[in-house]
mmCIF file of C-alpha atoms in Angstrom:
data_model
loop_
_atom_site.group_PDB
_atom_site.id
_atom_site.type_symbol
_atom_site.label_atom_id
_atom_site.label_comp_id
_atom_site.label_asym_id
_atom_site.label_seq_id
_atom_site.Cartn_x
_atom_site.Cartn_y
_atom_site.Cartn_z
ATOM 1 C CA UNK A 1224 181.367 78.312 70.736
ATOM 2 C CA UNK A 1225 179.098 80.436 72.042
ATOM 3 C CA UNK A 1226 181.403 83.267 72.124
ATOM 4 C CA UNK A 1227 182.755 83.390 68.995
ATOM 5 C CA UNK A 1228 178.515 82.470 67.395
ATOM 6 C CA UNK A 1229 176.524 85.610 69.067
ATOM 7 C CA UNK A 1230 174.271 86.167 66.658
ATOM 8 C CA UNK A 1231 174.386 82.666 65.127
ATOM 9 C CA UNK A 1232 170.751 82.034 65.139
ATOM 10 C CA UNK A 1233 171.718 78.212 63.836
ATOM 11 C CA UNK A 1234 172.432 74.912 66.051
ATOM 12 C CA UNK A 1235 172.083 71.347 65.520
ATOM 13 C CA UNK A 1236 169.805 68.916 68.255
ATOM 14 C CA UNK A 1237 171.766 67.456 70.837
ATOM 15 C CA UNK A 1238 172.934 64.550 70.209
ATOM 16 C CA UNK A 1239 172.288 64.463 66.628
ATOM 17 C CA UNK A 1240 176.357 63.615 65.710
ATOM 18 C CA UNK A 1241 176.082 60.789 67.802
ATOM 19 C CA UNK A 1242 173.212 58.944 66.008
ATOM 20 C CA UNK A 1243 174.578 60.489 62.879
ATOM 21 C CA UNK A 1244 176.544 57.661 61.137
ATOM 22 C CA UNK A 1245 173.792 54.262 62.506
ATOM 23 C CA UNK A 1246 171.308 57.322 60.557
ATOM 24 C CA UNK A 1247 173.114 57.313 57.371
ATOM 25 C CA UNK A 1248 174.213 53.200 56.675
ATOM 26 C CA UNK A 1249 169.922 53.129 57.702
ATOM 27 C CA UNK A 1250 168.847 54.787 54.659
ATOM 28 C CA UNK A 1251 171.619 53.734 52.466
ATOM 29 C CA UNK A 1252 170.692 49.751 53.342
ATOM 30 C CA UNK A 1253 167.355 51.295 53.037
ATOM 31 C CA UNK A 1254 167.534 52.324 48.828
ATOM 32 C CA UNK A 1255 169.909 49.150 48.443
ATOM 33 C CA UNK A 1256 166.960 46.942 49.625
ATOM 34 C CA UNK A 1257 164.916 49.144 47.093
ATOM 35 C CA UNK A 1258 167.014 48.789 44.311
ATOM 36 C CA UNK A 1259 165.568 46.012 41.792
ATOM 37 C CA UNK A 1260 169.562 43.651 41.116
ATOM 38 C CA UNK A 1261 169.415 44.417 36.986
ATOM 39 C CA UNK A 1262 170.240 47.819 37.231
ATOM 40 C CA UNK A 1263 173.866 49.112 37.552
ATOM 41 C CA UNK A 1264 177.105 48.445 35.437
ATOM 42 C CA UNK A 1265 178.769 45.105 36.203
ATOM 43 C CA UNK A 1266 181.933 44.057 36.664
ATOM 44 C CA UNK A 1267 183.705 41.151 35.125
ATOM 45 C CA UNK A 1268 185.556 38.120 37.612
ATOM 46 C CA UNK A 1269 188.868 39.721 39.036
ATOM 47 C CA UNK A 1270 188.475 42.713 37.235
ATOM 48 C CA UNK A 1271 190.198 44.805 39.213
ATOM 49 C CA UNK A 1272 192.951 42.152 40.784
ATOM 50 C CA UNK A 1273 194.257 42.271 36.591
ATOM 51 C CA UNK A 1274 193.987 45.533 36.526
ATOM 52 C CA UNK A 1275 197.648 47.059 38.437
ATOM 53 C CA UNK A 1276 199.891 44.275 35.703
ATOM 54 C CA UNK A 1277 197.323 45.223 32.331
ATOM 55 C CA UNK A 1278 197.881 49.291 32.935
ATOM 56 C CA UNK A 1279 201.543 48.721 33.421
ATOM 57 C CA UNK A 1280 201.910 46.618 30.315
ATOM 58 C CA UNK A 1281 199.566 49.288 28.111
ATOM 59 C CA UNK A 1282 202.433 51.843 29.468
ATOM 60 C CA UNK A 1283 205.809 49.752 28.831
ATOM 61 C CA UNK A 1284 203.955 48.964 25.201
ATOM 62 C CA UNK A 1285 203.760 52.856 23.853
ATOM 63 C CA UNK A 1286 206.452 53.724 22.242
ATOM 64 C CA UNK A 1287 209.323 55.671 23.999
ATOM 65 C CA UNK A 1288 209.090 58.858 21.543
ATOM 66 C CA UNK A 1289 205.338 59.792 20.533
ATOM 67 C CA UNK A 1290 204.180 61.654 18.373
ATOM 68 C CA UNK A 1291 202.869 65.670 19.135
ATOM 69 C CA UNK A 1292 199.640 67.175 17.750
ATOM 70 C CA UNK A 1293 199.644 70.555 18.742
ATOM 71 C CA UNK A 1294 196.501 72.003 19.992
ATOM 72 C CA UNK A 1295 196.638 75.080 18.098
ATOM 73 C CA UNK A 1296 196.731 75.062 13.856
ATOM 74 C CA UNK A 1297 198.860 76.798 12.224
ATOM 75 C CA UNK A 1298 196.573 76.656 8.429
ATOM 76 C CA UNK A 1299 194.487 79.376 9.271
ATOM 77 C CA UNK A 1300 197.123 81.718 9.909
ATOM 78 C CA UNK A 1301 198.853 79.516 5.796
ATOM 79 C CA UNK A 1302 195.753 80.782 4.273
ATOM 80 C CA UNK A 1303 195.229 84.102 5.107
ATOM 81 C CA UNK A 1304 199.063 84.579 4.192
ATOM 82 C CA UNK A 1305 198.046 83.280 0.856
ATOM 83 C CA UNK A 1306 194.592 85.410 0.371
ATOM 84 C CA UNK A 1307 196.730 88.569 0.963
ATOM 85 C CA UNK A 1308 199.538 88.695 -1.311
ATOM 86 C CA UNK A 1309 196.967 87.245 -3.668
ATOM 87 C CA UNK A 1310 195.042 90.110 -2.991
ATOM 88 C CA UNK A 1311 198.337 92.487 -3.341
ATOM 89 C CA UNK A 1312 199.511 90.546 -6.248
ATOM 90 C CA UNK A 1313 196.439 91.315 -8.357
ATOM 91 C CA UNK A 1314 195.951 94.889 -7.267
ATOM 92 C CA UNK A 1315 199.746 95.129 -8.630
ATOM 93 C CA UNK A 1316 198.480 93.376 -11.879
ATOM 94 C CA UNK A 1317 195.705 95.297 -12.679
ATOM 95 C CA UNK A 1318 197.864 98.402 -12.203
ATOM 96 C CA UNK A 1319 201.167 98.085 -14.197
ATOM 97 C CA UNK A 1320 198.232 96.532 -17.483
ATOM 98 C CA UNK A 1321 196.414 100.501 -17.342
ATOM 99 C CA UNK A 1322 198.348 102.072 -19.738
ATOM 100 C CA UNK A 1323 195.736 104.697 -19.772
ATOM 101 C CA UNK A 1324 196.366 107.366 -17.776
ATOM 102 C CA UNK A 1325 192.928 109.079 -17.251
ATOM 103 C CA UNK A 1326 192.513 113.384 -18.945
ATOM 104 C CA UNK A 1327 190.208 115.321 -18.686
ATOM 105 C CA UNK A 1328 188.404 114.314 -21.655
ATOM 106 C CA UNK A 1329 187.192 110.600 -19.955
ATOM 107 C CA UNK A 1330 184.922 112.831 -17.744
ATOM 108 C CA UNK A 1331 181.692 112.431 -18.788
ATOM 109 C CA UNK A 1332 179.720 116.530 -19.260
ATOM 110 C CA UNK A 1333 177.364 115.783 -15.779
ATOM 111 C CA UNK A 1334 180.597 114.507 -14.006
ATOM 112 C CA UNK A 1335 181.819 117.720 -14.332
ATOM 113 C CA UNK A 1336 177.848 119.337 -13.693
ATOM 114 C CA UNK A 1337 177.917 117.589 -11.149
ATOM 115 C CA UNK A 1338 181.146 118.869 -9.020
ATOM 116 C CA UNK A 1339 180.973 122.785 -9.698
ATOM 117 C CA UNK A 1340 176.808 122.359 -8.702
ATOM 118 C CA UNK A 1341 177.753 120.322 -5.376
ATOM 119 C CA UNK A 1342 180.881 121.618 -4.947
ATOM 120 C CA UNK A 1343 181.488 125.307 -3.375
ATOM 121 C CA UNK A 1344 184.253 127.429 -4.989
ATOM 122 C CA UNK A 1345 183.491 130.379 -3.678
ATOM 123 C CA UNK A 1346 183.702 132.029 -7.093
ATOM 124 C CA UNK A 1347 182.015 135.552 -7.373
ATOM 125 C CA UNK A 1348 180.541 136.504 -10.973
ATOM 126 C CA UNK A 1349 183.296 138.992 -11.246
ATOM 127 C CA UNK A 1350 186.162 136.007 -10.868
ATOM 128 C CA UNK A 1351 184.618 133.800 -13.548
ATOM 129 C CA UNK A 1352 184.870 136.783 -15.540
ATOM 130 C CA UNK A 1353 188.847 137.099 -14.857
ATOM 131 C CA UNK A 1354 188.887 133.370 -16.055
ATOM 132 C CA UNK A 1355 186.800 133.105 -19.079
ATOM 133 C CA UNK A 1356 188.899 134.374 -22.204
ATOM 134 C CA UNK A 1357 185.900 136.433 -23.558
ATOM 135 C CA UNK A 1358 186.931 136.536 -27.434
ATOM 136 C CA UNK A 1359 186.337 132.511 -27.894
ATOM 137 C CA UNK A 1360 182.470 133.072 -25.460
ATOM 138 C CA UNK A 1361 179.642 132.761 -27.637
ATOM 139 C CA UNK A 1362 175.910 133.405 -26.786
ATOM 140 C CA UNK A 1363 174.864 129.226 -27.384
ATOM 141 C CA UNK A 1364 177.995 128.138 -24.278
ATOM 142 C CA UNK A 1365 175.982 130.279 -22.689
ATOM 143 C CA UNK A 1366 172.181 129.496 -23.152
ATOM 144 C CA UNK A 1367 170.675 126.326 -22.402
ATOM 145 C CA UNK A 1368 168.753 126.952 -25.920
ATOM 146 C CA UNK A 1369 170.284 127.300 -28.844
ATOM 147 C CA UNK A 1370 168.957 130.545 -30.457
ATOM 148 C CA UNK A 1371 169.462 130.251 -34.577
ATOM 149 C CA UNK A 1372 169.196 133.347 -36.720
ATOM 150 C CA UNK A 1373 165.813 133.165 -37.907
ATOM 151 C CA UNK A 1374 164.801 132.512 -34.327
ATOM 152 C CA UNK A 1375 165.881 136.065 -33.917
ATOM 153 C CA UNK A 1376 164.737 137.706 -36.624
ATOM 154 C CA UNK A 1377 161.325 136.889 -35.786
ATOM 155 C CA UNK A 1378 161.729 137.911 -32.570
ATOM 156 C CA UNK A 1379 162.917 140.661 -33.510
ATOM 157 C CA UNK A 1380 159.665 141.043 -36.147
ATOM 158 C CA UNK A 1381 157.511 140.360 -33.362
ATOM 159 C CA UNK A 1382 158.197 142.493 -30.918
ATOM 160 C CA UNK A 1383 159.876 145.594 -32.101
ATOM 161 C CA UNK A 1384 157.747 148.361 -34.584
ATOM 162 C CA UNK A 1385 159.974 150.108 -35.322
ATOM 163 C CA UNK A 1386 163.068 149.470 -37.234
ATOM 164 C CA UNK A 1387 165.172 152.360 -35.265
ATOM 165 C CA UNK A 1388 165.096 151.478 -32.182
ATOM 166 C CA UNK A 1389 167.752 148.833 -33.196
ATOM 167 C CA UNK A 1390 169.660 152.024 -33.709
ATOM 168 C CA UNK A 1391 172.471 151.842 -31.050
ATOM 169 C CA UNK A 1392 174.470 154.700 -31.702
ATOM 170 C CA UNK A 1393 174.660 157.953 -30.086
ATOM 171 C CA UNK A 1394 175.488 161.082 -32.028
ATOM 172 C CA UNK A 1395 175.293 162.764 -29.471
#
């Protein structure tokens, strides 16, 4: 043993195992004396003598075929499949009942304005001029404030001195 464990610092006193069993028996006897007689469990008289015969009788009375109870229940899977089927069915019913197809007139003006405001179309003013029909375009379509003829005449009266300034014909 000295050859195997040269670096082992643990040791056992000499003669320790010679008196080991007697020391344990003394401790058990001391604990039995300190234990009150009313504590612990009581076994009826002759319980262990008839235990084997009673156990065999109970085993023989069990039917050969017993009901097997699966540990994993499949009800959860059935409920999940039923809920998915219900959602799909509801989706299909809603799709088939909607006869109306969305059109351009269904969109709110604010939705259209938000789309053009927040989406970069990369169109220049020249591109827009080519796309928009000028013949159908009215000045009031572009301006936010609607111009009435009375407002235009009032503005011209207050800001223009001579009516000839409005003449835009070049006779040259």
